Short mmCIF file of C-alpha atoms and ligand atoms in Angstrom, two decimals:
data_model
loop_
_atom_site.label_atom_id
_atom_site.label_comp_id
_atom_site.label_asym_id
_atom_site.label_seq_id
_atom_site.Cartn_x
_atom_site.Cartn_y
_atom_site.Cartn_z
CA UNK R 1 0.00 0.00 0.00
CA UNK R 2 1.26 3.16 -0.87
CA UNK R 3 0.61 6.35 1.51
CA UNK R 4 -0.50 9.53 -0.34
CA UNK R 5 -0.08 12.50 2.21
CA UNK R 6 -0.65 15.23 0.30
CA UNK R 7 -4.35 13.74 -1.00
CA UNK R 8 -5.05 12.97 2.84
CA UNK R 9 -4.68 16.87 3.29
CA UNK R 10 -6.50 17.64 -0.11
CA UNK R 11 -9.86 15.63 1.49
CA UNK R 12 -9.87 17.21 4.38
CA UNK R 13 -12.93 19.54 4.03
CA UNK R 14 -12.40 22.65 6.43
CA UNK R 15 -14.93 25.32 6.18
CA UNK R 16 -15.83 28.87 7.67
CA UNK R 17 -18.88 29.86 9.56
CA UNK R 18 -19.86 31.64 6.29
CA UNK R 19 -18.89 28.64 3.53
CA UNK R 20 -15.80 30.48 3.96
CA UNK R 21 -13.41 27.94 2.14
CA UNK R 22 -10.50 28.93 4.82
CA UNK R 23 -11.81 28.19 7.98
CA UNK R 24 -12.57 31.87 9.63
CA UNK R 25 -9.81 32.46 12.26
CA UNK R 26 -11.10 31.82 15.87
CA UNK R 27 -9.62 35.23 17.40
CA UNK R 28 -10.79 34.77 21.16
CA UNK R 29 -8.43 33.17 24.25
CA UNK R 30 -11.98 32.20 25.75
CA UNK R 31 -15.13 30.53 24.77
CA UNK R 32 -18.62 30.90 26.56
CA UNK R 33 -21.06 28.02 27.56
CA UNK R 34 -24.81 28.27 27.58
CA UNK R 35 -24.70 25.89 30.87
CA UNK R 36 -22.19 25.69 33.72
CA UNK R 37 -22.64 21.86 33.25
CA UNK R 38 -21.36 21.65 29.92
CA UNK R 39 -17.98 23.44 30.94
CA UNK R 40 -17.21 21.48 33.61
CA UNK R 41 -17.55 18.36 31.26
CA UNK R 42 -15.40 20.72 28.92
CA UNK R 43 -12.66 20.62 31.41
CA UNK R 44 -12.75 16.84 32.19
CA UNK R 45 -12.29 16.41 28.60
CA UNK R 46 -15.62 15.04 27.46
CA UNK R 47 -17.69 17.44 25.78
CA UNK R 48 -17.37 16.54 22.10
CA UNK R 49 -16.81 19.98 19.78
CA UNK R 50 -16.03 22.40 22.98
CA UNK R 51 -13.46 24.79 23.45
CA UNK R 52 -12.60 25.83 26.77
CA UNK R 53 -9.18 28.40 26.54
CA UNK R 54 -6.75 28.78 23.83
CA UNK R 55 -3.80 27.77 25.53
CA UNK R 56 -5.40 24.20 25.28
CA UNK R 57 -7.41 24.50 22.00
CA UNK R 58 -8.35 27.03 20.27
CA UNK R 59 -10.42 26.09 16.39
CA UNK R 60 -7.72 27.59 14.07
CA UNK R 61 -4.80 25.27 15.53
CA UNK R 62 -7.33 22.25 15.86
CA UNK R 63 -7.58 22.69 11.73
CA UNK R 64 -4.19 22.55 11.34
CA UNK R 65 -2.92 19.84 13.59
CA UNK R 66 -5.86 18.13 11.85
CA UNK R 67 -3.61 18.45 8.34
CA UNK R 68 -0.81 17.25 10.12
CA UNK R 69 -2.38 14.41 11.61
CA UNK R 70 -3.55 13.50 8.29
CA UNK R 71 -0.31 13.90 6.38
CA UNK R 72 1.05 11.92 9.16
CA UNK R 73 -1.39 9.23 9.39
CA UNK R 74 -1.53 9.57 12.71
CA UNK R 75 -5.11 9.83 15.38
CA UNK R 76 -3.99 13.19 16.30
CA UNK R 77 -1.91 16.68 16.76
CA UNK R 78 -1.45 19.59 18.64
CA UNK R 79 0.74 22.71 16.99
CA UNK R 80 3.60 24.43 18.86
CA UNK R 81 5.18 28.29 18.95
CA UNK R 82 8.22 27.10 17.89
CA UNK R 83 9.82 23.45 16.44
CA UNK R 84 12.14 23.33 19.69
CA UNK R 85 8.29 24.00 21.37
CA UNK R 86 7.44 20.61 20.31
CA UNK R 87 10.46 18.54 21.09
CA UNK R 88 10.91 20.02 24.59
CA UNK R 89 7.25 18.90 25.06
CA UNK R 90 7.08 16.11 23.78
CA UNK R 91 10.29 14.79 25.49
CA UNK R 92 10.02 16.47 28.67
CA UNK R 93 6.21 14.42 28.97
CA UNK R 94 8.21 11.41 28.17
CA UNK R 95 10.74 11.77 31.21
CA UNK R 96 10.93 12.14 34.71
CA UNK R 97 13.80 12.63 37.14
CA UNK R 98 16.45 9.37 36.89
CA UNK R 99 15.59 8.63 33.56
CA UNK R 100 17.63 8.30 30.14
CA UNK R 101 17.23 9.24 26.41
CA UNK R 102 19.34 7.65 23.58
CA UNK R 103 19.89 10.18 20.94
CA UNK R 104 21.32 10.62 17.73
CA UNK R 105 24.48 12.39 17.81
CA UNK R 106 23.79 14.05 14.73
CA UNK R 107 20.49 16.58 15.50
CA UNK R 108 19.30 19.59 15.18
CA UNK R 109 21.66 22.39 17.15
CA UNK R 110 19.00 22.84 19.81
CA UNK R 111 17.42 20.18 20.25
CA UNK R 112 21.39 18.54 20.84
CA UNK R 113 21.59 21.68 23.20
CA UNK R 114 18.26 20.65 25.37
CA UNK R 115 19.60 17.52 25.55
CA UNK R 116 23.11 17.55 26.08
CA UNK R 117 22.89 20.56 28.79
CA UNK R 118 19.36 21.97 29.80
CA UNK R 119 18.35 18.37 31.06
CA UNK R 120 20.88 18.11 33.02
CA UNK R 121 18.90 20.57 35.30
CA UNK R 122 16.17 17.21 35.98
CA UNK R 123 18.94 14.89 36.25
CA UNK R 124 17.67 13.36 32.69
CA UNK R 125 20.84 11.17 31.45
CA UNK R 126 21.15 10.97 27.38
CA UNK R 127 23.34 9.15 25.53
CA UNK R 128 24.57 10.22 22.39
CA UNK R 129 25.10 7.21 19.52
CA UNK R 130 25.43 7.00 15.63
CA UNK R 131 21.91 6.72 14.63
CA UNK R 132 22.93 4.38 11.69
CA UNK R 133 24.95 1.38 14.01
CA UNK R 134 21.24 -0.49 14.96
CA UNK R 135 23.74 -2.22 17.36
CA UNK R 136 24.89 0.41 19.21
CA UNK R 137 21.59 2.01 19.49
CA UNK R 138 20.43 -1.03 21.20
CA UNK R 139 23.39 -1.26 23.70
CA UNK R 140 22.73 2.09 24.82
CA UNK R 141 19.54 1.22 25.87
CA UNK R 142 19.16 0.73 30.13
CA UNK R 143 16.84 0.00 32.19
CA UNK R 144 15.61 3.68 33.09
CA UNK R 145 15.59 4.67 29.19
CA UNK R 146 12.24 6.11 28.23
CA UNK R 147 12.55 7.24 24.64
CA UNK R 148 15.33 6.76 21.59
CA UNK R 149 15.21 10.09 19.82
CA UNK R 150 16.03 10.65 16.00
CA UNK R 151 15.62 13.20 13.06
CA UNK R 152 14.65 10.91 9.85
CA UNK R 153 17.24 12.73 7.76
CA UNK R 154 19.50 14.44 10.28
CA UNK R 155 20.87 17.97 10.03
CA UNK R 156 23.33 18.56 9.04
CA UNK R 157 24.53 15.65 7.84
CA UNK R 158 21.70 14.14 5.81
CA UNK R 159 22.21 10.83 7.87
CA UNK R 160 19.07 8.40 7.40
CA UNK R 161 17.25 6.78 10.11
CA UNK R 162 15.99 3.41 9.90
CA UNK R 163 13.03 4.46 11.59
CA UNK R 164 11.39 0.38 11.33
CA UNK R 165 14.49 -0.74 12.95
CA UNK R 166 14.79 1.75 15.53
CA UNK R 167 10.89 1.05 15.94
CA UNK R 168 11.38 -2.56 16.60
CA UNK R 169 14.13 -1.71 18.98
CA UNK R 170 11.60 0.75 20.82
CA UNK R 171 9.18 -1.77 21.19
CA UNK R 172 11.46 -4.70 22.13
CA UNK R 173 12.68 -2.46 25.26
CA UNK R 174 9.11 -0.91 25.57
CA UNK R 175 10.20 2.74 24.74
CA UNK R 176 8.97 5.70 22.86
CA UNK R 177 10.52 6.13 19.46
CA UNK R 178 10.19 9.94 18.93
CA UNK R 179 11.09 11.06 15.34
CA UNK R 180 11.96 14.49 13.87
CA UNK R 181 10.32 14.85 10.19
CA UNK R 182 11.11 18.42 9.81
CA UNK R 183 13.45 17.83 6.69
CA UNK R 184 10.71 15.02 5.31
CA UNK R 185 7.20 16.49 5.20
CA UNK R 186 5.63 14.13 2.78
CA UNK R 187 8.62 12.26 1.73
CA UNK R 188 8.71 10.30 5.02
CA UNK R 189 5.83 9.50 7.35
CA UNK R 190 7.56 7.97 10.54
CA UNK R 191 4.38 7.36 12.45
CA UNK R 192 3.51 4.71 9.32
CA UNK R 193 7.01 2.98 9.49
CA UNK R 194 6.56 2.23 13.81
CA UNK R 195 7.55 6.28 15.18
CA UNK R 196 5.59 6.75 18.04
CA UNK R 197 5.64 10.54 18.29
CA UNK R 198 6.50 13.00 15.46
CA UNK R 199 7.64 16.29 16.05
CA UNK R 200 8.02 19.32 13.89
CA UNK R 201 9.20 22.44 13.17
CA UNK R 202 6.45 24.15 10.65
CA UNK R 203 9.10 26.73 10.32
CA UNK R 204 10.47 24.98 7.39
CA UNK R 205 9.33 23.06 4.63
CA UNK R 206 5.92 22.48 5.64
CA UNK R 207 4.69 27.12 6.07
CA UNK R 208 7.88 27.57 3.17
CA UNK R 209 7.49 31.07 3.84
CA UNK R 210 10.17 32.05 6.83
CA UNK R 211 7.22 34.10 8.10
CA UNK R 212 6.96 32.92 11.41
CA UNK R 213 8.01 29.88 13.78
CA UNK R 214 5.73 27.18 14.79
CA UNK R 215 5.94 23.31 15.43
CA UNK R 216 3.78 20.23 15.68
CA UNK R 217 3.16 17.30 17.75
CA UNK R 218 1.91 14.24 16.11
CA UNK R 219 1.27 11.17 17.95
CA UNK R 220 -1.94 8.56 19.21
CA UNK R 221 -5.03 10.30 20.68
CA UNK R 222 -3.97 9.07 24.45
CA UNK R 223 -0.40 11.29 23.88
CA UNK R 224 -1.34 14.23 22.35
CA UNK R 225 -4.54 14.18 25.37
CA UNK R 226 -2.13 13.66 27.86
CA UNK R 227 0.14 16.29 26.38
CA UNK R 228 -3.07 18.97 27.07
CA UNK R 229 -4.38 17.66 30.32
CA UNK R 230 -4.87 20.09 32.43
CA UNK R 231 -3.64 18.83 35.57
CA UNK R 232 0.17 16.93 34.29
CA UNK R 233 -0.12 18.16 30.87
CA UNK R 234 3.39 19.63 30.02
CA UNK R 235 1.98 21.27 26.76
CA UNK R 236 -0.98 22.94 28.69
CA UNK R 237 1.10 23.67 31.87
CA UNK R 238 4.54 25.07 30.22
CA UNK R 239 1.92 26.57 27.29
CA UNK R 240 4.07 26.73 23.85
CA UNK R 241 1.17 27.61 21.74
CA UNK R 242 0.68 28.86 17.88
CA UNK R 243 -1.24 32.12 17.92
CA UNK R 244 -4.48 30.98 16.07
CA UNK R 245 -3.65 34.07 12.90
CA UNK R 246 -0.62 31.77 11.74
CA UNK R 247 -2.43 28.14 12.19
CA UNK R 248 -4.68 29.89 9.63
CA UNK R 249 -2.07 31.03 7.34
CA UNK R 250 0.50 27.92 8.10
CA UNK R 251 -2.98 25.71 6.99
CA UNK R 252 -3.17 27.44 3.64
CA UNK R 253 0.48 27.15 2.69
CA UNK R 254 0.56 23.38 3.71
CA UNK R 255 -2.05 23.29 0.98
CA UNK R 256 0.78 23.49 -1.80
CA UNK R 257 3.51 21.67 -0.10
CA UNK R 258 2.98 18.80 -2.07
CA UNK R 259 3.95 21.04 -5.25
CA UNK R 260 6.72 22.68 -3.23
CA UNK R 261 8.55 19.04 -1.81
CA UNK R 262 8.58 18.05 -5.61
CA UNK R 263 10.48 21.33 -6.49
CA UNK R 264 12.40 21.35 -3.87
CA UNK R 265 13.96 17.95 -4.82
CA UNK R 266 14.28 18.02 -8.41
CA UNK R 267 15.92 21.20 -7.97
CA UNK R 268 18.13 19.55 -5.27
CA UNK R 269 18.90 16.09 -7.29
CA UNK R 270 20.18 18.18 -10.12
CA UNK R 271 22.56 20.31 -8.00
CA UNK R 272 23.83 17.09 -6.46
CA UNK R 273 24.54 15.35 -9.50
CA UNK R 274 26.44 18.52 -10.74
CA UNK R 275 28.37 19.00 -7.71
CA UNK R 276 29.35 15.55 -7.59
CA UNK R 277 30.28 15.56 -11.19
CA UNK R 278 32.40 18.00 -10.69
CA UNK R 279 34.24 16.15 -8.16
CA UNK R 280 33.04 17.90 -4.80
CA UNK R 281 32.77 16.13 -2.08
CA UNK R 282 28.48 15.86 -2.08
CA UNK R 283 25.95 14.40 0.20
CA UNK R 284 22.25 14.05 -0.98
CA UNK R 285 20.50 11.24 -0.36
CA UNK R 286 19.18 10.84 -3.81
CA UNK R 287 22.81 9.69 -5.31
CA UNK R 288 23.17 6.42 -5.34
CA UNK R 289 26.81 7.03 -3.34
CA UNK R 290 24.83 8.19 -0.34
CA UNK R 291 25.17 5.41 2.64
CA UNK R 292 21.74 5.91 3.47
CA UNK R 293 20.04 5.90 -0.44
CA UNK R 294 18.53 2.00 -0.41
CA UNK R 295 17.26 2.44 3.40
CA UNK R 296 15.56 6.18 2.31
CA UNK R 297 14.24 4.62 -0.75
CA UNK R 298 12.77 1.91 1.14
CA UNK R 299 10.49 4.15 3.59
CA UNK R 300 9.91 7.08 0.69
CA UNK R 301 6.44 7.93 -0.20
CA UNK R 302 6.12 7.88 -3.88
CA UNK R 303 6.54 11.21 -6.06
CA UNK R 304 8.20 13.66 -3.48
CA UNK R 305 11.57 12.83 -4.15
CA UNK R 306 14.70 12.96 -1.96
CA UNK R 307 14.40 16.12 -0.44
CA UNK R 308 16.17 19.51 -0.78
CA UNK R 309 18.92 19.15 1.56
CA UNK R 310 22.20 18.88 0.20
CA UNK R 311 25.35 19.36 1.78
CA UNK R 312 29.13 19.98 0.09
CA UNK R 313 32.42 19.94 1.98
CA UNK R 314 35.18 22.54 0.93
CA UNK R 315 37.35 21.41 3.42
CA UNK R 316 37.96 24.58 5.49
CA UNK R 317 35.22 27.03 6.96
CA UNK R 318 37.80 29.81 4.89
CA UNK R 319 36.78 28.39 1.52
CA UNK R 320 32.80 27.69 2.52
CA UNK R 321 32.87 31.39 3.55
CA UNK R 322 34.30 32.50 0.23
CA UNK R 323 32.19 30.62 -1.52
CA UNK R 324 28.95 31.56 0.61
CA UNK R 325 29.84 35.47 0.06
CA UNK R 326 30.32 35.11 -3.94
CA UNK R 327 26.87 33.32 -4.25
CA UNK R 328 25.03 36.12 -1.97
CA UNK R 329 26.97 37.89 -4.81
CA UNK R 330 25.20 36.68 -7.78
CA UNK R 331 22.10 36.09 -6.17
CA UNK R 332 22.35 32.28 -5.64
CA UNK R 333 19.87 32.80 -2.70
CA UNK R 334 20.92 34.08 0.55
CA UNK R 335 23.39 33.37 3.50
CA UNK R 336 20.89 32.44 6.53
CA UNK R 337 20.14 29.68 8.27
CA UNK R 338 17.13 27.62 8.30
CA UNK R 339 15.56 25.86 5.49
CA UNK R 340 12.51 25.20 3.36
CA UNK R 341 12.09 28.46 1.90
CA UNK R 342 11.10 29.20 -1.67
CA UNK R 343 14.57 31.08 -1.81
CA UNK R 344 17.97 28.79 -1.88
CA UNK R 345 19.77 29.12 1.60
CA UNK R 346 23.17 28.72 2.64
CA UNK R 347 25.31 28.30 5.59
CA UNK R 348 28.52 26.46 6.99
CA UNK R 349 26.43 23.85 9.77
CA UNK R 350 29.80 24.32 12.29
CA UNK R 351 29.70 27.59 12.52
CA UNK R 352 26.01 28.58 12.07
CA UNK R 353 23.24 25.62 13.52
CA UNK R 354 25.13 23.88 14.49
CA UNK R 355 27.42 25.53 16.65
CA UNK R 356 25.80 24.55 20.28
CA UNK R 357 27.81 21.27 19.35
CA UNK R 358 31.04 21.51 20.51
CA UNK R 359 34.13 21.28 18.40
CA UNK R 360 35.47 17.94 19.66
CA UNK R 361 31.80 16.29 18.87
CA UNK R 362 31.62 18.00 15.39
CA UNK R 363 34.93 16.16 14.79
CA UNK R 364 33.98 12.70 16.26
CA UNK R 365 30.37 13.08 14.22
CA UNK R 366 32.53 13.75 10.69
CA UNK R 367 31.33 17.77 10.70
CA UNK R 368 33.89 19.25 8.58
CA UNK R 369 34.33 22.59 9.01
CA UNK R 370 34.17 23.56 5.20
CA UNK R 371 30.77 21.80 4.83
CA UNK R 372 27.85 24.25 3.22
CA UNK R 373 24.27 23.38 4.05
CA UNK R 374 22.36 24.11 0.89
CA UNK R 375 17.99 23.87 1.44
CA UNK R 376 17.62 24.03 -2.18
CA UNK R 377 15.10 26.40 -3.09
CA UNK R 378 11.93 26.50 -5.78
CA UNK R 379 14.08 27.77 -9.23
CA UNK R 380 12.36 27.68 -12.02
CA UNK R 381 15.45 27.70 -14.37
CA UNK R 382 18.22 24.95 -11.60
CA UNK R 383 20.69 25.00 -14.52
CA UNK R 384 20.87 28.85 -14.32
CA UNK R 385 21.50 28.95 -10.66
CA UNK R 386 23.89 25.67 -11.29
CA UNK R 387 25.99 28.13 -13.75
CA UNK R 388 25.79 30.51 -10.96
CA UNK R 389 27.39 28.39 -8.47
CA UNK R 390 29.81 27.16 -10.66
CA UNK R 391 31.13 30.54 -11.58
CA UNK R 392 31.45 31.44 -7.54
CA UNK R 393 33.35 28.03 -7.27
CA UNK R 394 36.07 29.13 -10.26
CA UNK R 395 36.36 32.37 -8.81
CA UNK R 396 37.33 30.61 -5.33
CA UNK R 397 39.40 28.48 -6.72
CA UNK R 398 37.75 25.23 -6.22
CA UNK R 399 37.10 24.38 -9.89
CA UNK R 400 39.50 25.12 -12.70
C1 PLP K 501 14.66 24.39 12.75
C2 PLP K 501 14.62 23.03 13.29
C3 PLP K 501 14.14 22.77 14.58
C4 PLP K 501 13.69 23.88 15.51
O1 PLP K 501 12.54 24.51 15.05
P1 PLP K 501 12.15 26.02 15.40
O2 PLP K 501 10.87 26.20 14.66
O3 PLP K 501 13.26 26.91 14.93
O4 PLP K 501 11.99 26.09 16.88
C5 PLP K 501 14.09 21.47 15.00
N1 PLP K 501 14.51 20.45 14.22
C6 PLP K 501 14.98 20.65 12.98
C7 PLP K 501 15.43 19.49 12.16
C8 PLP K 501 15.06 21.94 12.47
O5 PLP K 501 15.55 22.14 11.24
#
């Protein structure tokens, strides 16, 4: 069977109070009951359809974690402020004092950050392995572990989970497998191949518009519930919520993300291959010399491609900047970080996201310091920006 997000978001059928055909946005913190008794069911969680206060639902985010629970196949959602809003939820309701996380070593900069030094503060132990040795995942597992964290494609260096594996791992040891997709909207759908939490950050690929920050939570009804309880729920008591105006707009862009993903990664494939060609040290995980090509292959959704993450490696952080300067230059995109945009952005991961890692664990995870983070962006005319690239890199030096 083959999993079609982007038509599970296409069915959905969200309408206005008006036939509006985007939902109207719910602008109120507060909602009103005609009886007392209907509230206080409200509050126990059992009145079907109510909203009680914004900071636990609020319409306009209910719509959109609705599209992400049905691009992720999962029961449910809630949305987040922020991407690092959703993984500090979602693993600090996972924990509790004494216990252990086994992480990739290769993650995002702040989520490696939360991990590595702001749970130290609960006495939460992690342990940092390569995501690819199924072995060594395993033997890092203890008693006290609660959850085995990992990014599907990790940034920066475009490693690929074996999310089944690491599922059957989970379950074996009776874990939570909690899986980044924030590279992979589409491409990927973790919850389908055994994740049992997905997190986000809508920042990127999935709004494409660097307008705002937000996240998502996707997981089984019973999670995302206990997430919002009001009593223990960490999401309603520490209260990272999306401001209902951009779960409206985030909704309509996720509309044409479909389109976007299968831009994104033609436009990144044909970079690769020309990089790679021209004898640059590449990583995409479209080539077929990527370690991880067969494994992404065999969890890809059909159509969306390989992404449009690619990485190159100029060896020191003097060249990348060189390079990175000269394509501002010409208009290659722009120096920034982040990713997803309809604009191509650069940066040099070691000294820009990921930079909360220190230098001695770039080294031991293989970040060199010359490597440029490309998110590939929507070009109409790739073999106009590729001559554009390729004149930076004779100018540099790097190609003859
Ligand atoms: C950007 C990013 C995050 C953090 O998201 P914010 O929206 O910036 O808080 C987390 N994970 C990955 C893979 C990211 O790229």
């Amino acid at each position: 069977m083959k999993f079609d997000p982007a038509s599970k978001i296409q069915n959905l059928r969200h309408f206005g109070e008006f036939g509006d055909v985007n939902p109207s946005v719910c602008d109120s913190a507060t909602f009103t009951f005609m009886q007392a008794k209907t509230m206080l069911e409200t509050f126990q969680g059992e009145a079907e359809g109510c909203f009680l206060y914004s900071r636990h639902w609020n319409p306009s985010n209910k719509y959109l974690a609705d599209a992400m629970a049905a691009m992720e196949g999962t029961e449910a959602a809630w949305v987040t402020g922020s991407g690092m809003g959703a993984i500090t939820s979602a693993i600090l309701h996972l924990v509790n004092s004494g216990d252990h996380i086994v992480s990739s070593m290769t993650t995002y900069g702040g989520t490696f950050a939360f991990l590595a030094n702001y749970l130290k503060k609960f006495n939460v132990q992690v342990s940092f392995v390569d995501i690819s040795d199924l072995k060594a995942v395993e033997e890092a597992v203890r008693p006290e572990t609660k959850l085995i964290y990992t990014e599907t494609m990790t940034n920066p260096l475009l490693q690929i989970s074996d999310i089944p594996g690491l599922a059957a791992i989970a379950n074996k040891h009776n874990v939570k497998l909690v899986v980044d997709n924030t590279f992979t909207p589409m491409i990927a759908s973790p919850a389908l191949l055994g994740a049992h939490v997905v997190v986000y950050s809508l920042t990127k690929f999935v709004n494409g518009k660097n307008d705002c920050v937000a996240g998502a939570i996707c997981a089984d009804v019973d999670f995302i519930n206990s997430l919002i309880d009001v009593n223990n729920g960490t999401a309603m008591l520490l209260g990272p919520v999306l401001d209902p105006f951009r779960s409206s707009s985030i909704l309509k862009n996720i509309h044409t993300l479909h389109i976007r993903m299968k831009q994104h990664s033609y436009n990144a494939a044909y970079l690769a291959e020309r990089f790679n060609a021209a004898g640059i040290p590449t990583v995409y995980p479209g080539l077929t010399n990527h370690k991880g090509h067969k494994l992404m292959k065999s969890m890809m959704n059909p159509q969306f491609g390989f992404g449009g993450m690619l990485t190159i490696d100029l060896k020191t952080s003097e060249k990348a900047s060189a390079l990175m300067e000269d394509m501002e230059r010409n208009d290659v995109g722009y120096l920034a970080v982040s990713l997803g945009y309809f604009k191509t952005l650069f940066s040099n991961s070691g000294k820009s996201t990921s930079s909360e890692v220190p230098e001695e664990v770039q080294r031991e995870m293989g970040l060199s310091d010359g490597l440029v983070r490309y998110s590939v962006g929507l070009d109409n005319d790739i073999e106009h920006s590729w001559s554009k690239i390729e004149g930076s890199l004779r100018k540099i030096g790097v190609l003859k």
